[in-house]
Tab-separated table of C-alpha atoms in Angstrom:
chain	number	residue	atom	x	y	z
A	12	MET	CA	-22.416	3.108	13.586
A	13	ILE	CA	-22.810	-0.676	14.033
A	14	ARG	CA	-26.442	-1.754	14.212
A	15	VAL	CA	-27.083	-4.617	16.644
A	16	ALA	CA	-30.082	-6.852	17.403
A	17	ILE	CA	-30.415	-9.159	20.421
A	18	VAL	CA	-32.252	-12.492	20.299
A	19	ASP	CA	-32.725	-14.388	23.562
A	20	ASP	CA	-35.739	-15.812	25.359
A	21	GLN	CA	-34.472	-14.539	28.732
A	22	PRO	CA	-35.500	-10.903	29.354
A	23	LEU	CA	-32.615	-10.345	31.772
A	24	VAL	CA	-30.066	-11.399	29.158
A	25	ARG	CA	-31.582	-9.057	26.575
A	26	ALA	CA	-31.696	-6.226	29.088
A	27	GLY	CA	-28.095	-6.759	30.165
A	28	PHE	CA	-26.647	-6.889	26.662
A	29	GLY	CA	-28.923	-4.058	25.569
A	30	ALA	CA	-27.651	-1.811	28.348
A	31	ILE	CA	-24.046	-2.470	27.343
A	32	ILE	CA	-24.690	-1.756	23.662
A	33	SER	CA	-26.675	1.403	24.377
A	34	HIS	CA	-23.761	2.931	26.289
A	35	VAL	CA	-21.205	2.508	23.479
A	36	ASP	CA	-20.907	5.382	21.025
A	37	ASP	CA	-20.412	3.336	17.855
A	38	LEU	CA	-23.066	0.678	18.616
A	39	GLU	CA	-26.802	1.071	18.168
A	40	LEU	CA	-29.470	-1.336	19.450
A	41	VAL	CA	-32.038	-1.617	16.646
A	42	GLY	CA	-34.176	-4.561	17.745
A	43	GLU	CA	-34.878	-7.409	20.143
A	44	ALA	CA	-36.600	-10.773	19.834
A	45	ASP	CA	-37.404	-13.636	22.202
A	46	ASP	CA	-37.382	-16.482	19.665
A	47	GLY	CA	-36.053	-17.368	16.235
A	48	GLU	CA	-39.244	-16.547	14.341
A	49	ARG	CA	-39.341	-13.016	15.714
A	50	ALA	CA	-35.618	-12.730	15.058
A	51	LEU	CA	-36.231	-13.223	11.339
A	52	ASP	CA	-38.844	-10.454	11.426
A	53	VAL	CA	-36.413	-8.099	13.170
A	54	VAL	CA	-33.642	-8.829	10.678
A	55	ARG	CA	-35.934	-8.271	7.706
A	56	ALA	CA	-37.247	-5.004	9.126
A	57	GLN	CA	-34.077	-3.510	10.608
A	58	ARG	CA	-31.193	-5.099	8.638
A	59	PRO	CA	-28.795	-5.091	11.608
A	60	ASP	CA	-25.072	-5.496	11.026
A	61	VAL	CA	-24.770	-8.020	13.859
A	62	VAL	CA	-27.249	-10.276	15.661
A	63	LEU	CA	-26.484	-11.666	19.117
A	64	MET	CA	-28.290	-15.019	18.890
A	65	ASP	CA	-29.243	-17.445	21.647
A	66	ILE	CA	-29.401	-21.108	20.597
A	67	ARG	CA	-32.080	-22.772	22.701
A	68	MET	CA	-35.348	-20.909	22.183
A	69	PRO	CA	-39.020	-21.777	21.633
A	70	ARG	CA	-40.692	-22.027	18.202
A	71	LEU	CA	-37.519	-21.648	16.133
A	72	ASP	CA	-34.099	-22.271	17.637
A	73	GLY	CA	-31.023	-20.136	17.069
A	74	ILE	CA	-29.354	-22.631	14.741
A	75	GLU	CA	-32.160	-22.616	12.188
A	76	ALA	CA	-32.647	-18.864	12.578
A	77	THR	CA	-28.927	-18.377	11.893
A	78	ARG	CA	-29.123	-20.622	8.829
A	79	ARG	CA	-32.004	-18.607	7.372
A	80	ILE	CA	-30.367	-15.247	8.091
A	81	THR	CA	-27.026	-16.182	6.563
A	82	ALA	CA	-28.665	-17.881	3.568
A	83	ASP	CA	-29.976	-14.487	2.432
A	84	ARG	CA	-27.261	-13.374	0.001
A	85	ALA	CA	-28.824	-9.925	-0.162
A	86	SER	CA	-28.089	-9.420	3.525
A	87	ASP	CA	-24.729	-8.706	5.169
A	88	THR	CA	-26.031	-9.436	8.671
A	89	LYS	CA	-23.518	-11.397	10.775
A	90	VAL	CA	-24.470	-13.649	13.686
A	91	ILE	CA	-22.694	-14.093	17.011
A	92	VAL	CA	-24.017	-17.090	18.918
A	93	LEU	CA	-24.592	-16.763	22.656
A	94	THR	CA	-23.763	-19.789	24.784
A	95	THR	CA	-23.217	-20.789	28.403
A	96	PHE	CA	-20.097	-22.887	27.732
A	97	ASP	CA	-17.654	-22.906	24.857
A	98	LEU	CA	-17.307	-26.601	23.909
A	99	ASP	CA	-20.960	-26.973	22.971
A	100	GLU	CA	-22.057	-29.130	20.033
A	101	TYR	CA	-24.897	-26.689	19.380
A	102	VAL	CA	-22.394	-23.869	18.977
A	103	TYR	CA	-20.559	-25.953	16.397
A	104	ALA	CA	-23.842	-26.566	14.587
A	105	ALA	CA	-24.457	-22.820	14.592
A	106	LEU	CA	-21.009	-22.184	13.088
A	107	GLN	CA	-21.856	-24.742	10.401
A	108	ALA	CA	-25.098	-22.845	9.814
A	109	GLY	CA	-23.175	-19.631	9.157
A	110	ALA	CA	-22.554	-17.954	12.513
A	111	SER	CA	-19.419	-15.807	12.506
A	112	ALA	CA	-18.408	-16.410	16.115
A	113	PHE	CA	-19.669	-17.322	19.544
A	114	LEU	CA	-19.675	-15.484	22.849
A	115	LEU	CA	-20.112	-16.744	26.389
A	116	LYS	CA	-23.116	-15.204	28.138
A	117	ASP	CA	-20.973	-14.298	31.130
A	118	ALA	CA	-18.436	-12.452	28.982
A	119	ALA	CA	-17.182	-9.112	30.226
A	120	PRO	CA	-18.806	-6.025	28.654
A	121	GLU	CA	-15.584	-5.107	26.851
A	122	ALA	CA	-15.448	-8.610	25.343
A	123	LEU	CA	-18.993	-8.202	24.020
A	124	VAL	CA	-18.188	-4.840	22.457
A	125	ALA	CA	-14.945	-6.167	20.935
A	126	ALA	CA	-16.762	-9.200	19.509
A	127	VAL	CA	-19.400	-7.057	17.824
A	128	ARG	CA	-16.779	-4.760	16.318
A	129	VAL	CA	-14.601	-7.611	15.046
A	130	VAL	CA	-17.465	-9.509	13.452
A	131	ALA	CA	-19.010	-6.372	11.944
A	132	GLY	CA	-15.659	-5.503	10.410
A	133	GLY	CA	-15.124	-9.012	9.089
A	134	ASP	CA	-11.389	-8.617	9.628
A	135	ALA	CA	-10.623	-11.653	11.764
A	136	LEU	CA	-12.113	-14.665	13.476
A	137	LEU	CA	-13.135	-13.966	17.051
A	138	ALA	CA	-11.051	-15.881	19.614
A	139	PRO	CA	-9.484	-18.173	16.973
A	140	SER	CA	-7.817	-20.495	19.496
A	141	VAL	CA	-11.086	-21.185	21.316
A	142	THR	CA	-13.057	-21.494	18.099
A	143	ARG	CA	-10.452	-23.839	16.648
A	144	ARG	CA	-10.640	-26.060	19.742
A	145	LEU	CA	-14.415	-26.236	19.408
A	146	ILE	CA	-14.236	-27.061	15.694
A	147	GLU	CA	-11.508	-29.664	16.187
A	148	ARG	CA	-13.590	-31.466	18.785
A	149	PHE	CA	-16.703	-31.841	16.656
A	150	ALA	CA	-15.233	-31.858	13.142
A	151	ALA	CA	-13.304	-35.026	13.978
A	152	ALA	CA	-16.608	-36.922	13.987
A	153	ALA	CA	-17.908	-35.374	10.766
A	154	PRO	CA	-17.610	-37.243	7.439
A	155	VAL	CA	-14.752	-35.897	5.319
A	156	ASP	CA	-15.746	-34.378	1.980
A	157	ASP	CA	-12.955	-32.704	0.005
A	158	SER	CA	-15.077	-32.126	-3.110
A	159	VAL	CA	-15.769	-28.575	-1.924
A	160	LEU	CA	-12.098	-27.767	-2.517
A	161	ARG	CA	-11.983	-28.868	-6.146
A	162	HIS	CA	-12.067	-25.323	-7.548
A	163	LEU	CA	-9.264	-24.003	-5.340
A	164	THR	CA	-5.734	-23.556	-6.643
A	165	GLU	CA	-2.791	-24.886	-4.644
A	166	ARG	CA	-2.045	-21.389	-3.369
A	167	GLU	CA	-5.682	-20.938	-2.326
A	168	ARG	CA	-5.595	-24.238	-0.433
A	169	GLU	CA	-2.484	-22.999	1.324
A	170	VAL	CA	-4.246	-19.764	2.243
A	171	LEU	CA	-7.289	-21.682	3.519
A	172	THR	CA	-5.007	-23.798	5.716
A	173	LEU	CA	-3.465	-20.672	7.228
A	174	VAL	CA	-6.886	-19.104	7.835
A	175	ALA	CA	-7.937	-22.305	9.631
A	176	ARG	CA	-4.876	-21.991	11.855
A	177	GLY	CA	-6.086	-18.564	12.946
A	178	LEU	CA	-3.691	-16.349	10.991
A	179	THR	CA	-4.700	-12.813	10.064
A	180	ASN	CA	-4.234	-11.409	6.567
A	181	ALA	CA	-1.041	-9.683	7.701
A	182	GLU	CA	0.313	-12.929	9.144
A	183	ILE	CA	-0.615	-14.831	5.984
A	184	ALA	CA	1.214	-12.219	3.913
A	185	GLU	CA	4.319	-12.628	6.045
A	186	LYS	CA	4.139	-16.420	5.892
A	187	LEU	CA	3.770	-16.514	2.094
A	188	PHE	CA	6.158	-13.600	1.398
A	189	VAL	CA	3.474	-11.579	-0.371
A	190	SER	CA	1.963	-8.154	0.234
A	191	ALA	CA	-0.939	-7.642	2.622
A	192	ALA	CA	-3.111	-6.654	-0.340
A	193	THR	CA	-2.271	-9.897	-2.151
A	194	ALA	CA	-3.071	-11.957	0.946
A	195	LYS	CA	-6.404	-10.174	1.286
A	196	THR	CA	-7.145	-10.883	-2.375
A	197	HIS	CA	-6.376	-14.591	-1.927
A	198	VAL	CA	-8.655	-14.806	1.114
A	199	GLY	CA	-11.402	-13.017	-0.804
A	200	ARG	CA	-11.147	-15.490	-3.680
A	201	VAL	CA	-11.318	-18.437	-1.292
A	202	LEU	CA	-14.413	-16.947	0.354
A	203	ALA	CA	-16.049	-16.468	-3.046
A	204	LYS	CA	-15.190	-19.911	-4.421
A	205	LEU	CA	-16.419	-21.681	-1.286
A	206	HIS	CA	-19.505	-19.447	-1.003
A	207	ALA	CA	-18.492	-18.645	2.575
A	208	ARG	CA	-19.585	-15.466	4.318
A	209	ASP	CA	-16.564	-15.099	6.572
A	210	ARG	CA	-13.467	-16.672	8.090
A	211	ALA	CA	-15.426	-18.710	10.642
A	212	GLN	CA	-17.067	-20.642	7.823
A	213	LEU	CA	-13.673	-21.119	6.169
A	214	VAL	CA	-12.337	-22.756	9.334
A	215	VAL	CA	-15.272	-25.180	9.455
A	216	ILE	CA	-14.810	-26.041	5.757
A	217	ALA	CA	-11.053	-26.554	6.178
A	218	TYR	CA	-11.594	-29.151	8.911
A	219	GLU	CA	-14.634	-30.885	7.439
A	220	SER	CA	-12.936	-31.226	4.050
A	221	GLY	CA	-9.932	-32.874	5.671
A	222	LEU	CA	-7.579	-30.138	4.482
A	223	VAL	CA	-6.682	-29.476	8.128
A	224	ARG	CA	-6.671	-32.313	10.619
A	225	PRO	CA	-7.599	-31.972	14.303
A	226	GLY	CA	-4.456	-31.611	16.364
A	227	ALA	CA	-2.337	-30.418	13.450
A	228	PRO	CA	0.074	-27.583	14.295
């Protein structure tokens, strides 16, 4: 069972997403909040697997709430940011803060369910082509700092590049002529060395470090 919390200052949005989650056998709605401060209380009390997080809210916005949730190393809670349009600088800021993915508020119910399952499983980056386009747009203006890569081996840099291009572990294994288990191990080491929670953060790091350039194939 995947435990889900919804954070949005619009009651209709919470009700709509809540109704979808409540009708799916492997999802459980464990809490709701209408601002970032209450979101932190819900996460501390319920320890959801996934939080659906709005960005623009009173008192504490979704970006700072996401940063505080993902900064807790004792928690495995993942955050999916809710937005009205995909190329949004606030969504990029939320990904920088540790969000695992973003979801359009007008997404189809099956897209919502799929997003929650993917992020909870930590197996792949949600909608990698869309996320990559978002990151490319805003990372181009960010200062390049490759010092974060200093502890990576050449093979690990290669793996990080492939993750940033949206490849799954199986695709990375095929590309590098290694087993799926070896590819998974490499990705795990990169996550650990860069102190990243998931693949979304790896993509942001790859672009902001200059390892991958916007527009590169």
